[in-house]
Amino acid sequence: MALTVKAFNFIKSVGVAPASQAVTGIGFTPKALILWTVGRTLGDVIAGDHRLAIGFSVGTAAGDNKSAAAASNDAVGTSNASRRIAAKALTIIEWAEVLLAECDLTSFDADGFTLSWTTNNVAAYIIHGVAIGGADLTGAKVVNWTMPTTAIAKAVTGVGFVPDCVFHVHAG
């Protein structure tokens, strides 16, 4: 079996958008990426405020990327929380509907991948990821579907193949 998987992390670019960022050291050309962050930098301490972002990418075409993010402000008198779903490899938000950073996949490269930060703040967040590739990965797809409002079986169609693994993400 020729399936290659690598877990990694990197520090988000702090360059002014649009900022290109090559992530190298993966060791192969990925075919699929999972990226996530809790919106913390190396110097941050544990705090009550919460940020979470996760994104999936299988290429650079329209529909190849989808991400979800949520954030909540701690110790405030009035609830202050946000959520966002975007057609991006990763989107990072803060409470009060503030978009902090988000990126598109520019390319899968021989030793990693390149991102373009289309919105970017100056925080050097730690981004975690899993790159998946290899000859046996013959199908990977990001599919957008609407969750039913009642407890019923839901067929998700339009994938084009029978998947061996499925991730579902909801930011609602």
C-alpha positions as protocol buffer text, in pm:
chain_id: "A"
residue {
  index: 1
  type: MET
  ca { x: 0 y: 0 z: 0 }
}
residue {
  index: 2
  type: ALA
  ca { x: 132 y: 340 z: -95 }
}
residue {
  index: 3
  type: LEU
  ca { x: -55 y: 580 z: 130 }
}
residue {
  index: 4
  type: THR
  ca { x: 163 y: 849 z: 285 }
}
residue {
  index: 5
  type: VAL
  ca { x: 55 y: 1052 z: 587 }
}
residue {
  index: 6
  type: LYS
  ca { x: 250 y: 1315 z: 781 }
}
residue {
  index: 7
  type: ALA
  ca { x: 152 y: 1522 z: 1083 }
}
residue {
  index: 8
  type: PHE
  ca { x: 325 y: 1860 z: 1111 }
}
residue {
  index: 9
  type: ASN
  ca { x: 297 y: 2211 z: 1247 }
}
residue {
  index: 10
  type: PHE
  ca { x: 418 y: 2551 z: 1136 }
}
residue {
  index: 11
  type: ILE
  ca { x: 395 y: 2915 z: 1237 }
}
residue {
  index: 12
  type: LYS
  ca { x: 143 y: 3121 z: 1041 }
}
residue {
  index: 13
  type: SER
  ca { x: 284 y: 3399 z: 826 }
}
residue {
  index: 14
  type: VAL
  ca { x: 258 y: 3746 z: 978 }
}
residue {
  index: 15
  type: GLY
  ca { x: 309 y: 3917 z: 641 }
}
residue {
  index: 16
  type: VAL
  ca { x: 66 y: 4174 z: 505 }
}
residue {
  index: 17
  type: ALA
  ca { x: -205 y: 4009 z: 292 }
}
residue {
  index: 18
  type: PRO
  ca { x: -180 y: 3880 z: 36 }
}
residue {
  index: 19
  type: ALA
  ca { x: 109 y: 3686 z: 188 }
}
residue {
  index: 20
  type: SER
  ca { x: 248 y: 3371 z: 29 }
}
residue {
  index: 21
  type: GLN
  ca { x: 374 y: 3101 z: 265 }
}
residue {
  index: 22
  type: ALA
  ca { x: 552 y: 2783 z: 155 }
}
residue {
  index: 23
  type: VAL
  ca { x: 532 y: 2498 z: 404 }
}
residue {
  index: 24
  type: THR
  ca { x: 810 y: 2247 z: 338 }
}
residue {
  index: 25
  type: GLY
  ca { x: 956 y: 1939 z: 504 }
}
residue {
  index: 26
  type: ILE
  ca { x: 653 y: 1720 z: 437 }
}
residue {
  index: 27
  type: GLY
  ca { x: 861 y: 1478 z: 227 }
}
residue {
  index: 28
  type: PHE
  ca { x: 608 y: 1416 z: -51 }
}
residue {
  index: 29
  type: THR
  ca { x: 348 y: 1594 z: -264 }
}
residue {
  index: 30
  type: PRO
  ca { x: 22 y: 1595 z: -68 }
}
residue {
  index: 31
  type: LYS
  ca { x: -314 y: 1529 z: -229 }
}
residue {
  index: 32
  type: ALA
  ca { x: -519 y: 1634 z: 74 }
}
residue {
  index: 33
  type: LEU
  ca { x: -463 y: 1861 z: 375 }
}
residue {
  index: 34
  type: ILE
  ca { x: -627 y: 1903 z: 712 }
}
residue {
  index: 35
  type: LEU
  ca { x: -525 y: 2222 z: 895 }
}
residue {
  index: 36
  type: TRP
  ca { x: -628 y: 2341 z: 1242 }
}
residue {
  index: 37
  type: THR
  ca { x: -540 y: 2592 z: 1509 }
}
residue {
  index: 38
  type: VAL
  ca { x: -660 y: 2711 z: 1846 }
}
residue {
  index: 39
  type: GLY
  ca { x: -532 y: 3059 z: 1769 }
}
residue {
  index: 40
  type: ARG
  ca { x: -238 y: 3059 z: 2007 }
}
residue {
  index: 41
  type: THR
  ca { x: 124 y: 3164 z: 1960 }
}
residue {
  index: 42
  type: LEU
  ca { x: 433 y: 3009 z: 2120 }
}
residue {
  index: 43
  type: GLY
  ca { x: 437 y: 3273 z: 2395 }
}
residue {
  index: 44
  type: ASP
  ca { x: 67 y: 3253 z: 2480 }
}
residue {
  index: 45
  type: VAL
  ca { x: -55 y: 3122 z: 2811 }
}
residue {
  index: 46
  type: ILE
  ca { x: -371 y: 2924 z: 2867 }
}
residue {
  index: 47
  type: ALA
  ca { x: -665 y: 3163 z: 2876 }
}
residue {
  index: 48
  type: GLY
  ca { x: -1043 y: 3142 z: 2897 }
}
residue {
  index: 49
  type: ASP
  ca { x: -1097 y: 3301 z: 2555 }
}
residue {
  index: 50
  type: HIS
  ca { x: -1153 y: 3037 z: 2291 }
}
residue {
  index: 51
  type: ARG
  ca { x: -1066 y: 3013 z: 1921 }
}
residue {
  index: 52
  type: LEU
  ca { x: -1086 y: 2703 z: 1707 }
}
residue {
  index: 53
  type: ALA
  ca { x: -1042 y: 2672 z: 1331 }
}
residue {
  index: 54
  type: ILE
  ca { x: -1026 y: 2365 z: 1107 }
}
residue {
  index: 55
  type: GLY
  ca { x: -993 y: 2346 z: 731 }
}
residue {
  index: 56
  type: PHE
  ca { x: -976 y: 2085 z: 457 }
}
residue {
  index: 57
  type: SER
  ca { x: -818 y: 2117 z: 113 }
}
residue {
  index: 58
  type: VAL
  ca { x: -784 y: 1883 z: -183 }
}
residue {
  index: 59
  type: GLY
  ca { x: -667 y: 2135 z: -444 }
}
residue {
  index: 60
  type: THR
  ca { x: -682 y: 2485 z: -583 }
}
residue {
  index: 61
  type: ALA
  ca { x: -1008 y: 2475 z: -781 }
}
residue {
  index: 62
  type: ALA
  ca { x: -1334 y: 2629 z: -664 }
}
residue {
  index: 63
  type: GLY
  ca { x: -1496 y: 2394 z: -414 }
}
residue {
  index: 64
  type: ASP
  ca { x: -1170 y: 2222 z: -318 }
}
residue {
  index: 65
  type: ASN
  ca { x: -1145 y: 2399 z: 19 }
}
residue {
  index: 66
  type: LYS
  ca { x: -1377 y: 2439 z: 315 }
}
residue {
  index: 67
  type: SER
  ca { x: -1312 y: 2556 z: 668 }
}
residue {
  index: 68
  type: ALA
  ca { x: -1504 y: 2630 z: 985 }
}
residue {
  index: 69
  type: ALA
  ca { x: -1414 y: 2848 z: 1281 }
}
residue {
  index: 70
  type: ALA
  ca { x: -1561 y: 2945 z: 1616 }
}
residue {
  index: 71
  type: ALA
  ca { x: -1455 y: 3189 z: 1886 }
}
residue {
  index: 72
  type: SER
  ca { x: -1586 y: 3300 z: 2222 }
}
residue {
  index: 73
  type: ASN
  ca { x: -1479 y: 3576 z: 2457 }
}
residue {
  index: 74
  type: ASP
  ca { x: -1447 y: 3480 z: 2825 }
}
residue {
  index: 75
  type: ALA
  ca { x: -1551 y: 3677 z: 3133 }
}
residue {
  index: 76
  type: VAL
  ca { x: -1780 y: 3925 z: 2959 }
}
residue {
  index: 77
  type: GLY
  ca { x: -2119 y: 4038 z: 3083 }
}
residue {
  index: 78
  type: THR
  ca { x: -2293 y: 3974 z: 2751 }
}
residue {
  index: 79
  type: SER
  ca { x: -2227 y: 3665 z: 2541 }
}
residue {
  index: 80
  type: ASN
  ca { x: -1969 y: 3744 z: 2273 }
}
residue {
  index: 81
  type: ALA
  ca { x: -1918 y: 3454 z: 2032 }
}
residue {
  index: 82
  type: SER
  ca { x: -1879 y: 3406 z: 1659 }
}
residue {
  index: 83
  type: ARG
  ca { x: -1866 y: 3131 z: 1399 }
}
residue {
  index: 84
  type: ARG
  ca { x: -1779 y: 3121 z: 1031 }
}
residue {
  index: 85
  type: ILE
  ca { x: -1777 y: 2873 z: 743 }
}
residue {
  index: 86
  type: ALA
  ca { x: -1565 y: 2971 z: 441 }
}
residue {
  index: 87
  type: ALA
  ca { x: -1450 y: 2830 z: 108 }
}
residue {
  index: 88
  type: LYS
  ca { x: -1090 y: 2862 z: 230 }
}
residue {
  index: 89
  type: ALA
  ca { x: -818 y: 2618 z: 332 }
}
residue {
  index: 90
  type: LEU
  ca { x: -833 y: 2777 z: 679 }
}
residue {
  index: 91
  type: THR
  ca { x: -1027 y: 3066 z: 831 }
}
residue {
  index: 92
  type: ILE
  ca { x: -952 y: 3208 z: 1178 }
}
residue {
  index: 93
  type: ILE
  ca { x: -1195 y: 3438 z: 1358 }
}
residue {
  index: 94
  type: GLU
  ca { x: -1240 y: 3619 z: 1684 }
}
residue {
  index: 95
  type: TRP
  ca { x: -1557 y: 3702 z: 1875 }
}
residue {
  index: 96
  type: ALA
  ca { x: -1767 y: 3998 z: 1761 }
}
residue {
  index: 97
  type: GLU
  ca { x: -1756 y: 3869 z: 1402 }
}
residue {
  index: 98
  type: VAL
  ca { x: -1391 y: 3968 z: 1350 }
}
residue {
  index: 99
  type: LEU
  ca { x: -1206 y: 3786 z: 1070 }
}
residue {
  index: 100
  type: LEU
  ca { x: -842 y: 3753 z: 1179 }
}
residue {
  index: 101
  type: ALA
  ca { x: -683 y: 3549 z: 899 }
}
residue {
  index: 102
  type: GLU
  ca { x: -768 y: 3311 z: 619 }
}
residue {
  index: 103
  type: CYS
  ca { x: -585 y: 3141 z: 337 }
}
residue {
  index: 104
  type: ASP
  ca { x: -625 y: 2963 z: 7 }
}
residue {
  index: 105
  type: LEU
  ca { x: -416 y: 2668 z: -107 }
}
residue {
  index: 106
  type: THR
  ca { x: -196 y: 2796 z: -390 }
}
residue {
  index: 107
  type: SER
  ca { x: -30 y: 2465 z: -476 }
}
residue {
  index: 108
  type: PHE
  ca { x: 68 y: 2120 z: -362 }
}
residue {
  index: 109
  type: ASP
  ca { x: 448 y: 2104 z: -398 }
}
residue {
  index: 110
  type: ALA
  ca { x: 709 y: 1826 z: -413 }
}
residue {
  index: 111
  type: ASP
  ca { x: 795 y: 1870 z: -43 }
}
residue {
  index: 112
  type: GLY
  ca { x: 479 y: 2034 z: 94 }
}
residue {
  index: 113
  type: PHE
  ca { x: 238 y: 2305 z: -11 }
}
residue {
  index: 114
  type: THR
  ca { x: 197 y: 2681 z: -52 }
}
residue {
  index: 115
  type: LEU
  ca { x: -72 y: 2898 z: 105 }
}
residue {
  index: 116
  type: SER
  ca { x: -184 y: 3250 z: 20 }
}
residue {
  index: 117
  type: TRP
  ca { x: -305 y: 3442 z: 326 }
}
residue {
  index: 118
  type: THR
  ca { x: -579 y: 3662 z: 174 }
}
residue {
  index: 119
  type: THR
  ca { x: -658 y: 3819 z: 512 }
}
residue {
  index: 120
  type: ASN
  ca { x: -385 y: 3820 z: 775 }
}
residue {
  index: 121
  type: ASN
  ca { x: -318 y: 3958 z: 1119 }
}
residue {
  index: 122
  type: VAL
  ca { x: 25 y: 3985 z: 1282 }
}
residue {
  index: 123
  type: ALA
  ca { x: -21 y: 3696 z: 1527 }
}
residue {
  index: 124
  type: ALA
  ca { x: 219 y: 3407 z: 1470 }
}
residue {
  index: 125
  type: TYR
  ca { x: -35 y: 3132 z: 1543 }
}
residue {
  index: 126
  type: ILE
  ca { x: 75 y: 2771 z: 1560 }
}
residue {
  index: 127
  type: ILE
  ca { x: -100 y: 2584 z: 1277 }
}
residue {
  index: 128
  type: HIS
  ca { x: -120 y: 2205 z: 1298 }
}
residue {
  index: 129
  type: GLY
  ca { x: -184 y: 1978 z: 1005 }
}
residue {
  index: 130
  type: VAL
  ca { x: -197 y: 1638 z: 844 }
}
residue {
  index: 131
  type: ALA
  ca { x: -85 y: 1590 z: 484 }
}
residue {
  index: 132
  type: ILE
  ca { x: -211 y: 1284 z: 297 }
}
residue {
  index: 133
  type: GLY
  ca { x: -79 y: 1153 z: -34 }
}
residue {
  index: 134
  type: GLY
  ca { x: 63 y: 853 z: -214 }
}
residue {
  index: 135
  type: ALA
  ca { x: -36 y: 640 z: -512 }
}
residue {
  index: 136
  type: ASP
  ca { x: -318 y: 464 z: -327 }
}
residue {
  index: 137
  type: LEU
  ca { x: -501 y: 790 z: -257 }
}
residue {
  index: 138
  type: THR
  ca { x: -712 y: 800 z: -572 }
}
residue {
  index: 139
  type: GLY
  ca { x: -1003 y: 1007 z: -445 }
}
residue {
  index: 140
  type: ALA
  ca { x: -1026 y: 1302 z: -209 }
}
residue {
  index: 141
  type: LYS
  ca { x: -1306 y: 1556 z: -216 }
}
residue {
  index: 142
  type: VAL
  ca { x: -1450 y: 1841 z: -13 }
}
residue {
  index: 143
  type: VAL
  ca { x: -1829 y: 1824 z: -26 }
}
residue {
  index: 144
  type: ASN
  ca { x: -2064 y: 2090 z: 103 }
}
residue {
  index: 145
  type: TRP
  ca { x: -2402 y: 1964 z: 222 }
}
residue {
  index: 146
  type: THR
  ca { x: -2688 y: 2098 z: 431 }
}
residue {
  index: 147
  type: MET
  ca { x: -2770 y: 1930 z: 758 }
}
residue {
  index: 148
  type: PRO
  ca { x: -3136 y: 1833 z: 796 }
}
residue {
  index: 149
  type: THR
  ca { x: -3340 y: 2017 z: 1059 }
}
residue {
  index: 150
  type: THR
  ca { x: -3496 y: 1693 z: 1183 }
}
residue {
  index: 151
  type: ALA
  ca { x: -3355 y: 1354 z: 1281 }
}
residue {
  index: 152
  type: ILE
  ca { x: -3365 y: 1175 z: 946 }
}
residue {
  index: 153
  type: ALA
  ca { x: -3118 y: 976 z: 740 }
}
residue {
  index: 154
  type: LYS
  ca { x: -2928 y: 1206 z: 503 }
}
residue {
  index: 155
  type: ALA
  ca { x: -2773 y: 1086 z: 179 }
}
residue {
  index: 156
  type: VAL
  ca { x: -2472 y: 1295 z: 78 }
}
residue {
  index: 157
  type: THR
  ca { x: -2435 y: 1265 z: -299 }
}
residue {
  index: 158
  type: GLY
  ca { x: -2205 y: 1402 z: -567 }
}
residue {
  index: 159
  type: VAL
  ca { x: -1884 y: 1257 z: -429 }
}
residue {
  index: 160
  type: GLY
  ca { x: -1811 y: 1039 z: -732 }
}
residue {
  index: 161
  type: PHE
  ca { x: -1655 y: 750 z: -539 }
}
residue {
  index: 162
  type: VAL
  ca { x: -1714 y: 544 z: -225 }
}
residue {
  index: 163
  type: PRO
  ca { x: -1495 y: 696 z: 48 }
}
residue {
  index: 164
  type: ASP
  ca { x: -1294 y: 495 z: 299 }
}
residue {
  index: 165
  type: CYS
  ca { x: -1289 y: 784 z: 546 }
}
residue {
  index: 166
  type: VAL
  ca { x: -1523 y: 1081 z: 597 }
}
residue {
  index: 167
  type: PHE
  ca { x: -1485 y: 1394 z: 813 }
}
residue {
  index: 168
  type: HIS
  ca { x: -1785 y: 1610 z: 894 }
}
residue {
  index: 169
  type: VAL
  ca { x: -1748 y: 1960 z: 1036 }
}
residue {
  index: 170
  type: HIS
  ca { x: -2026 y: 2189 z: 1154 }
}
residue {
  index: 171
  type: ALA
  ca { x: -1991 y: 2540 z: 1295 }
}
residue {
  index: 172
  type: GLY
  ca { x: -2353 y: 2596 z: 1386 }
}
